[in-house]
Short mmCIF file of C-alpha atoms in Angstrom, two decimals:
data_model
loop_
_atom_site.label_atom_id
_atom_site.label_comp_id
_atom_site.label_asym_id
_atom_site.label_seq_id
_atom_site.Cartn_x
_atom_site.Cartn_y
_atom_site.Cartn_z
CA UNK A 1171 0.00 0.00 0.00
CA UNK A 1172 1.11 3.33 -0.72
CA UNK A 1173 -0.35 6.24 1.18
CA UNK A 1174 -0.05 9.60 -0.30
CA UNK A 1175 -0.44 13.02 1.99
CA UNK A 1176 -1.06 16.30 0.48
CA UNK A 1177 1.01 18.52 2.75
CA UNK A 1178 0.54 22.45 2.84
CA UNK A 1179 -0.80 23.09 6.23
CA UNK A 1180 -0.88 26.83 6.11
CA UNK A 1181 -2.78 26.90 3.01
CA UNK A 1182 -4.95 24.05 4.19
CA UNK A 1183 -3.61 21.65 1.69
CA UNK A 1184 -4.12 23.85 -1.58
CA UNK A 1185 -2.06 22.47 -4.28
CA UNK A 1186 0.64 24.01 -6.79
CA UNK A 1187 1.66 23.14 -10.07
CA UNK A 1188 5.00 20.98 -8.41
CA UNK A 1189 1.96 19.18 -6.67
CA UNK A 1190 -0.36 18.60 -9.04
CA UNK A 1191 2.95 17.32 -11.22
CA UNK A 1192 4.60 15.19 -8.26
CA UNK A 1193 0.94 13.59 -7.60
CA UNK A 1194 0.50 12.04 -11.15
CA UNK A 1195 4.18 10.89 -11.38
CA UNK A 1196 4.10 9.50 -7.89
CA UNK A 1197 0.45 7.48 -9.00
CA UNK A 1198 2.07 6.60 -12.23
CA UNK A 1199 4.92 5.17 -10.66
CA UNK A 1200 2.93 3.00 -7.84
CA UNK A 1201 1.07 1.54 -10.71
CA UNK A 1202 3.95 0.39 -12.68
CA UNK A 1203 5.20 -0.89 -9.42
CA UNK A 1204 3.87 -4.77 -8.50
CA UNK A 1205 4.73 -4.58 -4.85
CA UNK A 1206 2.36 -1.49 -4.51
CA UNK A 1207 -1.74 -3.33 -4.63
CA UNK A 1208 -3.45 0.06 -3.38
CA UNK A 1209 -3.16 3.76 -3.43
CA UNK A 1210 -4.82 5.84 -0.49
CA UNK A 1211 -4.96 9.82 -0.77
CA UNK A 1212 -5.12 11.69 2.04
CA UNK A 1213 -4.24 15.26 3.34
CA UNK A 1214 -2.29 16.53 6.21
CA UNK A 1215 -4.20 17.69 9.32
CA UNK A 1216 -7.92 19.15 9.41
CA UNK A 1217 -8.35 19.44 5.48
CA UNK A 1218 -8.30 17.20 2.57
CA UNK A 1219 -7.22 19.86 0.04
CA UNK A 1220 -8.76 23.53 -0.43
CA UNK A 1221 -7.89 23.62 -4.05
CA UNK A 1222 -5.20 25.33 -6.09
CA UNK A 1223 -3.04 27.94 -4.30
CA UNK A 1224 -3.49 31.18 -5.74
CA UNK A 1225 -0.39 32.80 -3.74
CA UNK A 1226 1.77 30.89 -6.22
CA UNK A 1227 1.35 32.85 -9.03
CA UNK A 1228 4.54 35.04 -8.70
CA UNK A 1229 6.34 32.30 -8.35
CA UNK A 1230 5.02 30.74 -11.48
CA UNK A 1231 5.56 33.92 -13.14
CA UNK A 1232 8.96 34.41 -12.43
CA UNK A 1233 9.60 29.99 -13.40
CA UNK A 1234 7.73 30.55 -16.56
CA UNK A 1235 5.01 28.10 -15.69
CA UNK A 1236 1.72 29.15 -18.30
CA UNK A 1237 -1.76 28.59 -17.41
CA UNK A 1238 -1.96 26.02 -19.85
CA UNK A 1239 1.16 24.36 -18.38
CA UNK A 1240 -1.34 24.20 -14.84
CA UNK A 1241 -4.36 23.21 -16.52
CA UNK A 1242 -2.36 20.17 -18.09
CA UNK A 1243 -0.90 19.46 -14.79
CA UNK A 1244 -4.02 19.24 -13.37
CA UNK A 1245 -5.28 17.12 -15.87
CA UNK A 1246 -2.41 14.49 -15.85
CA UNK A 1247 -2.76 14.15 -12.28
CA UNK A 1248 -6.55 13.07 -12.28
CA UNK A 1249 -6.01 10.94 -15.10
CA UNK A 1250 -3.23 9.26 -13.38
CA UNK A 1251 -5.97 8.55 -10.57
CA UNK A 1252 -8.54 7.56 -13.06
CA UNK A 1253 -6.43 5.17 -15.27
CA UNK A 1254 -4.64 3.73 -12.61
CA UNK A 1255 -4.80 -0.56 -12.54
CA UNK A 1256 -4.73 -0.82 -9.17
CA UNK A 1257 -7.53 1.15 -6.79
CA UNK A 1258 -6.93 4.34 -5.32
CA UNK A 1259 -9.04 5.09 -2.13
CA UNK A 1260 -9.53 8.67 -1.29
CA UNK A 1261 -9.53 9.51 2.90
CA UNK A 1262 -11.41 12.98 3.11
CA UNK A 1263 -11.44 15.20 6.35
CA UNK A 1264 -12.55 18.80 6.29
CA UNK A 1265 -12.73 20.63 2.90
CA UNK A 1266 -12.51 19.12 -0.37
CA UNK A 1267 -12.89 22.26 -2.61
CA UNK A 1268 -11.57 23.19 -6.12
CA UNK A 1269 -9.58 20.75 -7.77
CA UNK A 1270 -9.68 18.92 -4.58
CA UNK A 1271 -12.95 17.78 -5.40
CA UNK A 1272 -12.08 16.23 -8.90
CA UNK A 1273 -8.60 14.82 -7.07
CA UNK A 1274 -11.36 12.86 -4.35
CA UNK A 1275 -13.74 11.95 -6.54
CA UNK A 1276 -11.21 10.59 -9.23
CA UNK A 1277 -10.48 8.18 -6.49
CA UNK A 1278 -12.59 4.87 -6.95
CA UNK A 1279 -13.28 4.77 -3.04
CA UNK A 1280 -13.87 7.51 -1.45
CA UNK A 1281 -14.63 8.26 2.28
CA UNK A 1282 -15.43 11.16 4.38
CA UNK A 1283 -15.91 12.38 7.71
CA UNK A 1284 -18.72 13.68 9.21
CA UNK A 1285 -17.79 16.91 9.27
CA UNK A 1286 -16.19 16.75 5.98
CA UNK A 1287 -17.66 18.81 2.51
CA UNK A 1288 -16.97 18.99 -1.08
CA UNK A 1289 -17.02 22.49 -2.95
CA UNK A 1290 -16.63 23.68 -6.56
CA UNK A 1291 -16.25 26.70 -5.33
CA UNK A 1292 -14.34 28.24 -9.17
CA UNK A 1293 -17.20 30.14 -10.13
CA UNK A 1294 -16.93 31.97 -6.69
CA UNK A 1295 -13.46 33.36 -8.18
CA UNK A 1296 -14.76 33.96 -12.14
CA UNK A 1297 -13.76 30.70 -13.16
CA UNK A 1298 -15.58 26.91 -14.07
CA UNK A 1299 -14.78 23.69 -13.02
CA UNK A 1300 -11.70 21.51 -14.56
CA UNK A 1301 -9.80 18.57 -13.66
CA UNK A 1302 -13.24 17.20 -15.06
CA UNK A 1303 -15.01 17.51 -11.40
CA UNK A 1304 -17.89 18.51 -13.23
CA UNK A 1305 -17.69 15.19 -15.20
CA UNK A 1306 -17.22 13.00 -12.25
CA UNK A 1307 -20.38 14.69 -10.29
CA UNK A 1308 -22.70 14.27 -12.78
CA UNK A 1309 -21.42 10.70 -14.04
CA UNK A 1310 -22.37 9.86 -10.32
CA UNK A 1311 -25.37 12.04 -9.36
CA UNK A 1312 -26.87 13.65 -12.61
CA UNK A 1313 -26.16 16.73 -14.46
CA UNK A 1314 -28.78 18.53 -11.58
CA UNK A 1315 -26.44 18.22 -8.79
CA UNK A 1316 -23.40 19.04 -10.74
CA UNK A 1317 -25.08 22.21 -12.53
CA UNK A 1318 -25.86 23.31 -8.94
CA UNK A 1319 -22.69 22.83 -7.14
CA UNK A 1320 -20.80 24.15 -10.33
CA UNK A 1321 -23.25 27.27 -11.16
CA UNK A 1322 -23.66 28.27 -7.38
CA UNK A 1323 -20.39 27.53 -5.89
CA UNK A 1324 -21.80 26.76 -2.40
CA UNK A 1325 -20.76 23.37 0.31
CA UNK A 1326 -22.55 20.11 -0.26
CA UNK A 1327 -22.09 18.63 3.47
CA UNK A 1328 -20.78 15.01 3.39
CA UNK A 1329 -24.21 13.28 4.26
CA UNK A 1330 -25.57 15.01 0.75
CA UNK A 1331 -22.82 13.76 -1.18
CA UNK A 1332 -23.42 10.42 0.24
CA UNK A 1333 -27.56 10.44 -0.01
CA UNK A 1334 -26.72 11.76 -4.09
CA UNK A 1335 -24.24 8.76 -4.25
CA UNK A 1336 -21.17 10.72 -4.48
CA UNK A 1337 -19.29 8.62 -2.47
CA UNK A 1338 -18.88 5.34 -0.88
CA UNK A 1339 -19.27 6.40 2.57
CA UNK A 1340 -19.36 9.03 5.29
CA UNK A 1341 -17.94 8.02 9.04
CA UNK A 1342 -17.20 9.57 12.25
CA UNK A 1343 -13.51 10.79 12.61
CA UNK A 1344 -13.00 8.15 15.07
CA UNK A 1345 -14.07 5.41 12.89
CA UNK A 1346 -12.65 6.93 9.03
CA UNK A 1347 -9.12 5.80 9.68
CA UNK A 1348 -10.58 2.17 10.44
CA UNK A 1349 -12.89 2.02 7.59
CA UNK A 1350 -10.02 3.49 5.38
CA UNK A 1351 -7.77 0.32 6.71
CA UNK A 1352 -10.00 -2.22 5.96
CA UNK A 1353 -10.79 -1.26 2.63
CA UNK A 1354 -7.14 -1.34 1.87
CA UNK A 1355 -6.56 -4.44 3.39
CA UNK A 1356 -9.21 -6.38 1.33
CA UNK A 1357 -7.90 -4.71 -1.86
CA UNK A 1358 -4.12 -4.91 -1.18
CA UNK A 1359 -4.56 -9.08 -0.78
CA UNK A 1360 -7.74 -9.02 -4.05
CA UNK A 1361 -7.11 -10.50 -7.67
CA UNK A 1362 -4.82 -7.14 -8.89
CA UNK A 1363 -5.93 -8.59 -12.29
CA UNK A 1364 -9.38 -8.77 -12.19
CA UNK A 1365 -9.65 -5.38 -10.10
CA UNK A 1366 -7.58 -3.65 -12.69
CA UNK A 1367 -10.68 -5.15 -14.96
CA UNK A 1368 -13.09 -4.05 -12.98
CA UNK A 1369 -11.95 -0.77 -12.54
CA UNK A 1370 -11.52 -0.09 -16.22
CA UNK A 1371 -15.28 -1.32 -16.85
CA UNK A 1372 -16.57 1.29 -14.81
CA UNK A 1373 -14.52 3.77 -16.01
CA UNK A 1374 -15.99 3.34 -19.11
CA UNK A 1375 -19.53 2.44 -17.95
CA UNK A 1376 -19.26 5.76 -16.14
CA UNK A 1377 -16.54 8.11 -17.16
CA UNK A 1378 -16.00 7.78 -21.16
CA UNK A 1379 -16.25 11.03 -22.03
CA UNK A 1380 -13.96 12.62 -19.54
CA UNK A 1381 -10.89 13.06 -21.80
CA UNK A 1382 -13.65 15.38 -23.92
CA UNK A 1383 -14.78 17.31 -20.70
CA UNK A 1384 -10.92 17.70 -19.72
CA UNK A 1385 -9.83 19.39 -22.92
CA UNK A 1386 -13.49 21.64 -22.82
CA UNK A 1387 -12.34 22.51 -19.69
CA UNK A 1388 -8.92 23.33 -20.34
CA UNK A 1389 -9.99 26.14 -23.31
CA UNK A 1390 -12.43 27.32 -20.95
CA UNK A 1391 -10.61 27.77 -17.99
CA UNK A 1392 -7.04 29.46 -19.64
CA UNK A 1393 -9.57 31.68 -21.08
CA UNK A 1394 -11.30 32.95 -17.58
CA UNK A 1395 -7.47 32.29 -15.82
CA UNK A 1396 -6.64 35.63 -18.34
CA UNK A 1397 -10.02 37.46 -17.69
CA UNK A 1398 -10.91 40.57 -15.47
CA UNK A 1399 -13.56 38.70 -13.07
CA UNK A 1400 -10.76 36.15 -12.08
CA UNK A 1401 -7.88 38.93 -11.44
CA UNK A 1402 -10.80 40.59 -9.28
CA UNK A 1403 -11.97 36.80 -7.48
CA UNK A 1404 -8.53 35.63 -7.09
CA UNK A 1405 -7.44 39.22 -5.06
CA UNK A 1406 -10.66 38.90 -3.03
CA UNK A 1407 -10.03 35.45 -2.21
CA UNK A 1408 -6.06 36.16 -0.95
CA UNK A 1409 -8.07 39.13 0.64
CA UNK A 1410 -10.84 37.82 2.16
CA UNK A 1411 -13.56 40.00 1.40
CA UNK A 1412 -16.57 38.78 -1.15
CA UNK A 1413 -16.07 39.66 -4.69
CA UNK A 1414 -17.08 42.20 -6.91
CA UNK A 1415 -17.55 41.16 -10.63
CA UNK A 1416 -18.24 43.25 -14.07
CA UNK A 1417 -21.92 43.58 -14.69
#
C-alpha cells in the first residue's frame, strides 16, 4: 500500500503546479510498481485539500510556468488517478474544494468524515470547473447536482454527497481511519488482475467522455485564468472580502 499526503498546512492543503505534477508521477509510478496493490490519498491535518493555491502565481511567473502548463498538470494528475490498474481510495477530512474535489472523486473509493464537505467553489473566483469535477459529479449524481454545485459555488455537506451517491461512505472521525484500513486491506490481498478489470469497466460504464470534458475545460478555464472577473476573485479570495464582478 502506498499512502499519499497532500502537505501544505498553512494553506490548508491547496495544491501548486510541483503538486499537481509530483501527484500524477508519484500514482504513475505505484502503478507500474507490483509490490504497490493500493493507493490511499489523504491530506495533512484538518483538510483534505482547499484547491489550487493562488499565492503561487509570482512564483510561477517568475519559473515561466503558463496557465496552460497548470491546466495540463491538473489534468495528468486526475487521469493518473482515473487510469490507474490498481484502486486508489480517497480519505477525506474537512474541505474538499476546487480541484480537490475532482482529485477525491477521481479516487474509486472515497470516504469522508462527518464533518467533511466537497465544494466547486471556481465560479466563486470567475472561473468553471476543470480537472473534469464537473464530469465526475454528474457521471455519479446527474447533471442537476453538478449544474448546482458548479453554477452556485456553495458546500454540499458530506451526508448530501453520500444520499446523491457521491461517495462510498461518510464516518465519524473516530471510525474513518478504520474504515479506510479495511478497505485497503481487502484490496491490497484481491485478484490485482481482475480489479484492474473491474476498474476499467466502470470507467468506461461511467466516465467515457472525460478526456472530452478535460480538454473543454482546459480552453475554458485558460480563457477565464486571463479574464478581469478572475484577477478581481482571485485578489478577493487572498483578501478575504466577497467579490465584486463586471456587470
Amino acid at each position: 500500500m502506498l499512502r499519499i499526503t497532500l502537505t501544505n498546512p498553512k494553506r490548508k492543503n491547496a495544491i501548486t503546479y510541483d503538486t499537481m505534477v509530483g501527484l500524477g508521477d508519484t500514482v504513475r509510478a505505484a502503478s507500474a510498481n507490483p509490490a504497490i496493490r493500493v493507493i490511499v490519498v489523504t491530506g495533512e491535518g484538518n483538510d483534505f485539500c482547499t484547491g489550487a493555491d493562488l499565492s503561487a502565481t509570482d512564483d510561477y511567473n517568475a519559473r515561466g510556468i503558463t496557465n496552460e502548463m497548470i491546466l495540463d498538470g491538473a489534468n495528468a494528475m486526475v487521469k493518473s488517478i482515473v487510469d490507474a490498474p490498481i484502486p486508489v481510495i480517497a480519505r477525506v477530512k474537512g474541505s474538499a474544494a476546487g480541484i480537490g474535489v475532482a482529485i477525491a472523486l477521481a479516487a474509486d473509493l472515497t470516504y469522508l468524515s462527518e464533518d467533511s464537505y466537497l465544494l466547486l467553489a471556481f465560479i466563486n473566483i470567475g472561473l468553471m470547473p476543470d480537472g473534469g469535477a464537473a464530469a465526475m459529479v454528474a457521471a455519479a449524481a446527474g447533471r442537476p447536482l453538478a449544474a448546482e454545485m458548479a453554477l452556485l459555488g456553495e458546500r454540499l455537506p458530506a451526508r448530501k454527497a453520500l444520499e446523491h451517491g457521491l461517495i462510498a461512505g461518510v464516518y465519524p472521525d473516530a471510525d474513518l481511519d478504520a474504515k479506510v484500513e479495511s478497505a485497503t486491506a481487502k484490496l491490497a490481498h484481491g485478484p490485482r488482475r481482475a480489479l484492474e478489470l473491474t476498474k476499467r469497466a466502470l470507467n468506461v460504464a461511467s466516465l467515457s467522455t472525460l478526456d472530452l470534458t478535460l480538454a473543454a475545460e482546459k480552453t475554458g478555464q485558460c480563457e477565464l485564468l486571463d479574464s478581469a472577473d478572475f484577477a478581481e476573485g482571485a485578489a478577493a479570495m487572498l483578501q478575504k472580502r466577497k467579490a465584486v464582478f463586471a456587470e
